[in-house]
Amino acid sequence: MTVATNARAAPGNPRITRDGAPIPVPTPPALSLSPAHAFGLQLLFTLGLVSFGLLNPVRQNPNLLWSFLGAGAVLLTWNAALFLSARRKGRTLTLEVVLRKQHYLQACAQGSVLLYWGWHWRQVYDSAYLIAAQLVFAYAFDMLLSWSRRDTYTLGFAPFPVIFSINLFLWFKQDWFYFQFLMVALGFAAKELLRWEKEGRWTHIFNPSSFPLAIFSIGLIVTGLSDITWGRDIASTQFYPPHMYVMLFLIGLPGQFLFGVTSMTMSAVVATYLFGLLYFAATGIYFFYDSYIPIAVFLGMHLLFTDPSTSPRTELGRIIFGVLYGLSTVLLYQLLGTFGMPTFYDKLLQVPILNLSIKLIDRAARSNVLRRLDPAQLGRSLRPRQRHLAYMSIWAVVFTVMTAAQGVGDNHPGQWLPFWRQACTDERPYACSYVANVQSSFCSRGSGWACNEIGILQAQRELDPAAAAESIQRGCGLGFVPACDNINRLTAGAGTLQSAPPMVEDYPIILRGSKGPVTERTPSALYALACKEGWPDTCGGKEKVQSSK
């Protein structure tokens, strides 16, 4: 193993100064490896991956253990084949070290989200070893793929943002974890094999994390196997941490300053928010039910589709790109919901299609018709970083206004039941079906009040007396006395079913919005929270402490 000394031209177009003189590009540090040394390095990664099988959670799950052993066997076989081929051909393999800002800054932002989210949803921390295993597998797979096609592998932080991004949106449960390795492999294979020329540079077409996410999402939808992933839980629990919107806004700023992706994020957010406002004005309900922009979608607008390498180059093109992402999320949410499919795929399916469209978008942005609308024309005298700061300032104002108007944030009224009960009373579209779903969920969690209410809804609106009797009987069994009275009315076939205020035992369940379990337990705290959420007769300053006990 020797240190490479020959200078090599840096990939891509050379940088130049304002007077046109080229700026020297430093040659990255590199190591020349014999086939035996390369085999030994790869063997370390393979053994590192297989060593995860020594952990108790892996050893106790045969399917998970075989996922690791199978991935290790594939890497070992590939490594041996590469070693024999390289030795026969007398190849010298090179390992370059290149630490790119876009990789480690993106990884830091994504890692911050994982840490903050995991503090409030422990499944993330419990799966930390699986994320680490994916990183080891990613380095090994990417290195083998590169050396199989050429003599040089670029070692840096590139696998980190790919793995972190994949795990922010979709992971398979332990029994099916081998699919996770396949998803990672697909992402790196697409980055290496699916390439095109863009503005004089030969680069990958697809975002290496969004492409496998989209492909596997399609497979899960077609097969109806979404429950073998944590997808639903991921989309809902990312709202558990307080001030999550603010957190995502802040961690996006460094990348926006360095790489100029603010216009994509801002246009995606604004387009989705404006659609939500128009939808509310037309229907009186919220399109996404509990928010104008779900937190998982907001995360995608910051850390998924904004890869500078797979997005338009023109400023107007990036704005169009962002608008298309936001509106396509709306369209996919509607289509998936209409056909009874999981809606959490709404932010994943469209990104590869958008990646394929970037040349067309840039061509349109440079056309005579649209060129005059390009905001970059207004800042010609500004340096790139100065323009980035200008866009970031506008975005900061927009985000602040949206937060003040409850367009984003923790207190959107749509996440709480009182808004939807009133919307159902007002006969607004979809409201009663949503109320039924929410109250059914609360009933299954042990709220006798919710069981009674869903039974009344089933009897009066759905005209299903059998289902109504079953729900109300469960409410009675949970100790909600008015439900027992309603059972007597149903048995006697006389009288109207009666609603009644919740008992104090119900409030920890029915006050739950999208922020996760309610931690308050004292009557005073529960009634204060109920008042904040808009529950009737809870804001009079008196604690109406009713109990079934």
Short mmCIF file of C-alpha atoms in Angstrom, two decimals, residues 221 235 272 275 279 285-297 325-350 420 430 434 437:
data_model
loop_
_atom_site.label_atom_id
_atom_site.label_comp_id
_atom_site.label_asym_id
_atom_site.label_seq_id
_atom_site.Cartn_x
_atom_site.Cartn_y
_atom_site.Cartn_z
CA ILE A 221 -48.34 -0.28 -2.15
CA ALA A 235 -44.95 9.80 9.72
CA THR A 272 -48.79 23.62 -0.15
CA PHE A 275 -53.53 25.22 -1.38
CA TYR A 279 -59.22 24.24 0.45
CA ILE A 285 -62.06 21.68 6.85
CA TYR A 286 -58.33 21.05 6.56
CA PHE A 287 -57.04 19.01 3.63
CA PHE A 288 -54.43 17.13 5.68
CA TYR A 289 -56.86 16.99 8.65
CA ASP A 290 -54.45 17.83 11.48
CA SER A 291 -52.22 20.42 9.78
CA TYR A 292 -51.74 22.57 6.73
CA ILE A 293 -48.43 20.79 6.07
CA PRO A 294 -47.80 17.48 7.88
CA ILE A 295 -44.49 17.38 9.70
CA ALA A 296 -43.17 14.46 7.61
CA VAL A 297 -43.95 16.42 4.43
CA TYR A 325 -43.08 18.90 -5.20
CA GLY A 326 -45.59 20.63 -2.92
CA LEU A 327 -48.57 20.27 -5.25
CA SER A 328 -47.67 16.69 -6.20
CA THR A 329 -47.70 15.84 -2.50
CA VAL A 330 -51.25 17.17 -2.32
CA LEU A 331 -52.26 15.17 -5.40
CA LEU A 332 -50.67 11.94 -4.15
CA TYR A 333 -52.26 12.32 -0.72
CA GLN A 334 -55.67 12.62 -2.36
CA LEU A 335 -55.13 9.71 -4.75
CA LEU A 336 -53.73 7.38 -2.10
CA GLY A 337 -56.54 8.21 0.31
CA THR A 338 -59.20 7.80 -2.36
CA PHE A 339 -58.02 4.27 -3.17
CA GLY A 340 -57.61 3.28 0.47
CA MET A 341 -53.82 3.18 0.38
CA PRO A 342 -51.48 4.48 3.09
CA THR A 343 -51.07 8.22 2.60
CA PHE A 344 -47.59 8.51 4.15
CA TYR A 345 -46.08 7.73 0.73
CA ASP A 346 -47.27 11.12 -0.55
CA LYS A 347 -43.85 12.74 -0.10
CA LEU A 348 -41.79 9.87 -1.56
CA LEU A 349 -43.26 8.71 -4.85
CA GLN A 350 -42.77 11.83 -6.98
CA TRP A 420 -64.05 18.06 13.84
CA TYR A 430 -65.57 14.22 5.27
CA TYR A 434 -63.03 11.55 10.33
CA ASN A 437 -62.28 7.20 12.89
#
